[in-house]
Each structure stands twice: as structure tokens, then as C-alpha cells.
mmCIF file of C-alpha atoms and ligand atoms in Angstrom:
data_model
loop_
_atom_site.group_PDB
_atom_site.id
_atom_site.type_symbol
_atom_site.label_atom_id
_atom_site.label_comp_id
_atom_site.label_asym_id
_atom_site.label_seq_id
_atom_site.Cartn_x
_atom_site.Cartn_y
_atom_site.Cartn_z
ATOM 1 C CA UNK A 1 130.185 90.157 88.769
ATOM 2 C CA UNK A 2 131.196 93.561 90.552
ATOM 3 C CA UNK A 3 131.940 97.058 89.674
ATOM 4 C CA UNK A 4 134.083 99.488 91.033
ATOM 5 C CA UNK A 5 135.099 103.149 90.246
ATOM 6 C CA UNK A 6 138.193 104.393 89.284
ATOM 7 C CA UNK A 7 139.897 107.899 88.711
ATOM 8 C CA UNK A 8 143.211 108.093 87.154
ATOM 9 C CA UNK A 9 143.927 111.699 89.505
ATOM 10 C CA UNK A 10 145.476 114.775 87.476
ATOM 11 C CA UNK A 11 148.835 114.081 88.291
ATOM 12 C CA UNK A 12 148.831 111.089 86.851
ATOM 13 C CA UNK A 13 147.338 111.982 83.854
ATOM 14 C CA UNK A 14 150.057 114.429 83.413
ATOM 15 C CA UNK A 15 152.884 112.134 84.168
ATOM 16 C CA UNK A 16 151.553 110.605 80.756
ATOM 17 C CA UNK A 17 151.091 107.436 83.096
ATOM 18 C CA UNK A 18 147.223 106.720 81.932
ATOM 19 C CA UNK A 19 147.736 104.120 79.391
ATOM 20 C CA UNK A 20 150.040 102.451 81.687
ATOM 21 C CA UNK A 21 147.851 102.234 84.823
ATOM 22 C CA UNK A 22 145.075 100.951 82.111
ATOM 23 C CA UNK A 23 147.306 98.690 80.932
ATOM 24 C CA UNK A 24 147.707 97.663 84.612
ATOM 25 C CA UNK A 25 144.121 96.915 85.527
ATOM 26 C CA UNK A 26 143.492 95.457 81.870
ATOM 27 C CA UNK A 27 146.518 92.467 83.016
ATOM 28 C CA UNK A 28 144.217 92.442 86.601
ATOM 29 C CA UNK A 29 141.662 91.251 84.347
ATOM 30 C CA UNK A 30 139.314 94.423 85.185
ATOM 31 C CA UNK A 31 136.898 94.648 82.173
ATOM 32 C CA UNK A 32 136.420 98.686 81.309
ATOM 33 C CA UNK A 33 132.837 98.967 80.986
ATOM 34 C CA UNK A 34 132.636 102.766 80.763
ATOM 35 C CA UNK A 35 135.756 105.070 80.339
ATOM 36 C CA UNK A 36 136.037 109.035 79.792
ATOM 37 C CA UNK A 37 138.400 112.113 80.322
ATOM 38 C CA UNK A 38 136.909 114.725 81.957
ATOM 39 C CA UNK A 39 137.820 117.965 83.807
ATOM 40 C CA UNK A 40 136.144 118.333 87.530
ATOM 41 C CA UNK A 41 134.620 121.464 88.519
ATOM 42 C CA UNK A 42 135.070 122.703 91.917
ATOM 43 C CA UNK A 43 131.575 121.760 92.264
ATOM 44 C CA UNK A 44 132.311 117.937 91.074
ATOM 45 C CA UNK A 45 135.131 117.946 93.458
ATOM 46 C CA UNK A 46 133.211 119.011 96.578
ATOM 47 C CA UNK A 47 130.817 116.915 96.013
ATOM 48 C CA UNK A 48 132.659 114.084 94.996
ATOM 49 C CA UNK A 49 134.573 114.112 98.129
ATOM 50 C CA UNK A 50 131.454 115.538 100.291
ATOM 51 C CA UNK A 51 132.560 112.926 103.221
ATOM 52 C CA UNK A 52 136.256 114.266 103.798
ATOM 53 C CA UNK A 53 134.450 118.161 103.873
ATOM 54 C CA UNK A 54 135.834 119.801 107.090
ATOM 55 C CA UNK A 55 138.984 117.435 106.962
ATOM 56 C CA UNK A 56 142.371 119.527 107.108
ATOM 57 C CA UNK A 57 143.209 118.277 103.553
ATOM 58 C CA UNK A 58 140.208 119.142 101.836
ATOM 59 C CA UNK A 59 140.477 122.098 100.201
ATOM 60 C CA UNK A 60 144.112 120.779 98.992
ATOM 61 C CA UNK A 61 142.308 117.720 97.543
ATOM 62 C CA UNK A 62 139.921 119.796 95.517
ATOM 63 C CA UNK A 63 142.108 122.143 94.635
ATOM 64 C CA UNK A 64 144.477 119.048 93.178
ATOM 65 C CA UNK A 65 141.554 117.524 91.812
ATOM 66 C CA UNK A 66 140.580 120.801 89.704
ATOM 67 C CA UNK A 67 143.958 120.729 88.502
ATOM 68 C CA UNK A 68 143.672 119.384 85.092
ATOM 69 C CA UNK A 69 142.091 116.673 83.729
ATOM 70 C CA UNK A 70 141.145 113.004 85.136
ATOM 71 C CA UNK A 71 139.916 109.888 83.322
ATOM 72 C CA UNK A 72 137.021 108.328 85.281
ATOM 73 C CA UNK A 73 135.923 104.394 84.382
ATOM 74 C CA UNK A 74 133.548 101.467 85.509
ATOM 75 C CA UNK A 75 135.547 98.515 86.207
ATOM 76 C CA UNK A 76 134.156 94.806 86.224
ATOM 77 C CA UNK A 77 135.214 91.618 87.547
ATOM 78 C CA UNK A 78 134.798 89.294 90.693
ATOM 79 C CA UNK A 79 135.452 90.703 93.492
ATOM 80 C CA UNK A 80 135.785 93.947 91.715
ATOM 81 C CA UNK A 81 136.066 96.950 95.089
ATOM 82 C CA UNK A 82 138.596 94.480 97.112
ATOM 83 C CA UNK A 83 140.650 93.590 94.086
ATOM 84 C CA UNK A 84 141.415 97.433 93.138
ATOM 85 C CA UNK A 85 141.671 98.308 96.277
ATOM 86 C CA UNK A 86 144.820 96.188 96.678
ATOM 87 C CA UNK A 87 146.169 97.058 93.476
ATOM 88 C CA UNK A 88 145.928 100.586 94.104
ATOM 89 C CA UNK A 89 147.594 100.009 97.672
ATOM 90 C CA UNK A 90 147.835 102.324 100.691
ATOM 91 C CA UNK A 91 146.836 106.367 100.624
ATOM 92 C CA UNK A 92 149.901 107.093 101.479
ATOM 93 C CA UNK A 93 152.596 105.939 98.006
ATOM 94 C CA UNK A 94 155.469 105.657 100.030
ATOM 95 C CA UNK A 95 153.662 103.571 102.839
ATOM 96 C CA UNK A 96 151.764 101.513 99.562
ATOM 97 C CA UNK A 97 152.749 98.004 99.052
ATOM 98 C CA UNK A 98 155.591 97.375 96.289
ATOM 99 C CA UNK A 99 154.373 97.029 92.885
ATOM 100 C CA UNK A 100 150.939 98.755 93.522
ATOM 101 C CA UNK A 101 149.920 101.748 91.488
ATOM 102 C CA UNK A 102 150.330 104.583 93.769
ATOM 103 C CA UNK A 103 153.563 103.018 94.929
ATOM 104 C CA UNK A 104 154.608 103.127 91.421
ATOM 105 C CA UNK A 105 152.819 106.778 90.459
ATOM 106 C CA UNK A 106 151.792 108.368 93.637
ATOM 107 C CA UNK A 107 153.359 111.656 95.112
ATOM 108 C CA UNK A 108 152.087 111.933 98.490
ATOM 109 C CA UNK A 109 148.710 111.451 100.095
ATOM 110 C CA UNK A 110 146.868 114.254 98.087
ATOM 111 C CA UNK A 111 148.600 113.336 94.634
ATOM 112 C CA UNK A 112 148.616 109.671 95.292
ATOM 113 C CA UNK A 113 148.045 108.977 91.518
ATOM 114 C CA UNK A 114 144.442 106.868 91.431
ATOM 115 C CA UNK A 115 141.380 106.673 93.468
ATOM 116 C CA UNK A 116 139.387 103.457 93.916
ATOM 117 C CA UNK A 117 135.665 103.361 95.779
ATOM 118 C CA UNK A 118 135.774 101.621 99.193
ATOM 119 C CA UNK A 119 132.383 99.617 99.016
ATOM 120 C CA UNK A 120 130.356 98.527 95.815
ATOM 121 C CA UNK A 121 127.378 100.832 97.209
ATOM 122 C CA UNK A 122 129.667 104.057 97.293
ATOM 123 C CA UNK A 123 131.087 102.492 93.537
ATOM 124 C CA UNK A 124 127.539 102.946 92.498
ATOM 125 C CA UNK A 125 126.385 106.334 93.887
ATOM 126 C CA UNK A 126 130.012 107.781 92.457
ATOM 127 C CA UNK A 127 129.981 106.661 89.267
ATOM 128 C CA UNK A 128 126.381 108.028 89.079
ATOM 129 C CA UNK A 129 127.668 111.432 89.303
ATOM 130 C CA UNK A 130 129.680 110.076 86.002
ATOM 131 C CA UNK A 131 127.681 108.370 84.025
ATOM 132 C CA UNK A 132 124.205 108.293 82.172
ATOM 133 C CA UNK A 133 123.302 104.931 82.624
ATOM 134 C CA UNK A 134 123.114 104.558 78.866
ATOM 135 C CA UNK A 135 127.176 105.037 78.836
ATOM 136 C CA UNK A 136 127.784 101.993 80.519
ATOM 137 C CA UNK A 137 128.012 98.623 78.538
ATOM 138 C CA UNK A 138 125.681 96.149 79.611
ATOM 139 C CA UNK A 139 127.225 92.879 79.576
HETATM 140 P P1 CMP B 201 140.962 108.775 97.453
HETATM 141 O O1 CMP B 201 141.100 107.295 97.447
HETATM 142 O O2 CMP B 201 140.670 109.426 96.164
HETATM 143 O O3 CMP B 201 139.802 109.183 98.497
HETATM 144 C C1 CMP B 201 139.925 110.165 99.465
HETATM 145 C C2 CMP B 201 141.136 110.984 99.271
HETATM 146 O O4 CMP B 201 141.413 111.891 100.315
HETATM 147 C C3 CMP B 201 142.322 110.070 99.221
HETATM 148 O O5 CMP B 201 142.321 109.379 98.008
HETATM 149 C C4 CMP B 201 143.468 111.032 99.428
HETATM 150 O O6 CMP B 201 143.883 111.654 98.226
HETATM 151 C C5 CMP B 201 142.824 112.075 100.328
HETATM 152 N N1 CMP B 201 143.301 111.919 101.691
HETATM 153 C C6 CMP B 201 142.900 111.022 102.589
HETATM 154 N N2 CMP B 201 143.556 111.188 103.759
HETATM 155 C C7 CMP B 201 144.405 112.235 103.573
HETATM 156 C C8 CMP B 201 145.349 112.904 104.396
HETATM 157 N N3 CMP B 201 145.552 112.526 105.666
HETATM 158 N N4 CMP B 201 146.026 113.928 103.860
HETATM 159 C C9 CMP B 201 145.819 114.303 102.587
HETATM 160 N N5 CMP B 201 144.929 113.711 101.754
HETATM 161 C C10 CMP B 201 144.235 112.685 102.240
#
């Protein structure tokens, strides 16, 4: 079994669309194995998104990411970084497949509604700066 990391971004915890997207990766038969809301520093932010530092966007990002609050969770299943990758979809909402999440809750590329790790090593080192190990279930 694989996890993956997920943050439901500010702007879609404001939309009031949380329980929905849970709802969504619940159905995709993700089992939440550690779930919280939590405000990012700038600090958490930065650090969080160390690799895009120096990209054009970045200070946008954190600054959107700072913005209010985000709910960060574990997610397992087979296949686990793949799967949520497609049901998140493309960066980009419009250019994201019909039916995924940030086609259905994304803005544009910096409010794109979700984030979802890109390799189950990078899953593990982010929701490290997340979690005590002792808040995630053990199957
Ligand atoms: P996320 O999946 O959280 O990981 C990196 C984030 O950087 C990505 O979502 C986008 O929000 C943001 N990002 C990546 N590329 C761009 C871009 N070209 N313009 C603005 N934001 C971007």
C-alpha cells in the first residue's frame, strides 16, 4: 500500500469545497490516515515549496498559501501518488481533465484548488513537515 500527500489550498477551503473534495477522494477509495487544518506560516510555505524558490510565481504561491487556512492529510491506497495525481488533473484548472478536482475547484495555476506530491519519496519528506509520526494511523 502507498501514501501520498494532499493539501486542500486556501481557496478551496474558503469556497466551503473541503468536505466535497474529501468526499471525492473517500469515493477514489483513498483511506485518510492522518487529516488536520492548519494555517502555514511564511516559513512553512517557503519551505514547503523550497524547489520552485527563484521561480517567477513564487512569492505569489506563498503569499496564496499564507492566505488562510489549508487542511493537510495522508492518503492510502494502491498506487496511491499516480492515482491522485490524475484525480487532481493538470496545474493549470482550465487545461485539467473534465471531472478532476482542480477542473472542478481550481482558479488558475496559483489557486488551482489542491496539491498532490509527485513521487512517494517527496509524499514522505512533505508530510514530515506535517506530522509527528505518532499522528498517523498505523494500519
Ligand atoms: P502544487 O501541486 O501545489 O505544487 C507546486 C505549485 O506551484 C503548483 O501546485 C502551482 O500552484 C504552482 N505553480 C507551478 N507552476 C506555476 C506557474 N507556471 N505559475 C504559477 N504557479 C505555478
Amino acid at each position: 500500500m502507498e501514501r501520498t500527500l494532499t493539501i486542500i489550498k486556501p481557496n478551496a477551503v474558503a469556497a466551503g469545497a473541503s468536505g466535497r473534495i474529501l468526499d471525492r477522494l473517500i469515493a477514489e477509495e483513498f483511506v485518510i490516515v492522518a487529516l488536520k487544518m492548519i494555517f502555514l506560516s511564511r516559513n512553512d510555505a517557503s519551505r514547503f515549496y523550497a524547489v520552485h524558490r527563484g521561480r517567477a510565481f513564487f512569492a505569489d504561491l506563498v503569499d496564496f498559501m499564507t492566505s488562510g487556512p489549508v487542511i493537510v492529510a495522508v492518503l492510502e491506497r494502491e498506487d496511491a501518488v499516480a492515482r491522485l495525481r490524475r484525480v487532481v488533473g493538470d496545474t493549470d484548472p482550465p487545461k485539467a481533465a473534465e471531472g478532476t478536482i482542480r477542473r472542478l475547484f481550481g482558479v488558475d495555476k496559483t489557486q488551482n484548488a489542491i496539491h498532490a506530491s509527485d513521487s512517494a519519496e517527496n509524499a514522505c519528506a512533505e508530510w514530515r513537515q506535517f506530522f509527528a509520526e505518532e499522528e498517523i494511523m498505523i494500519p
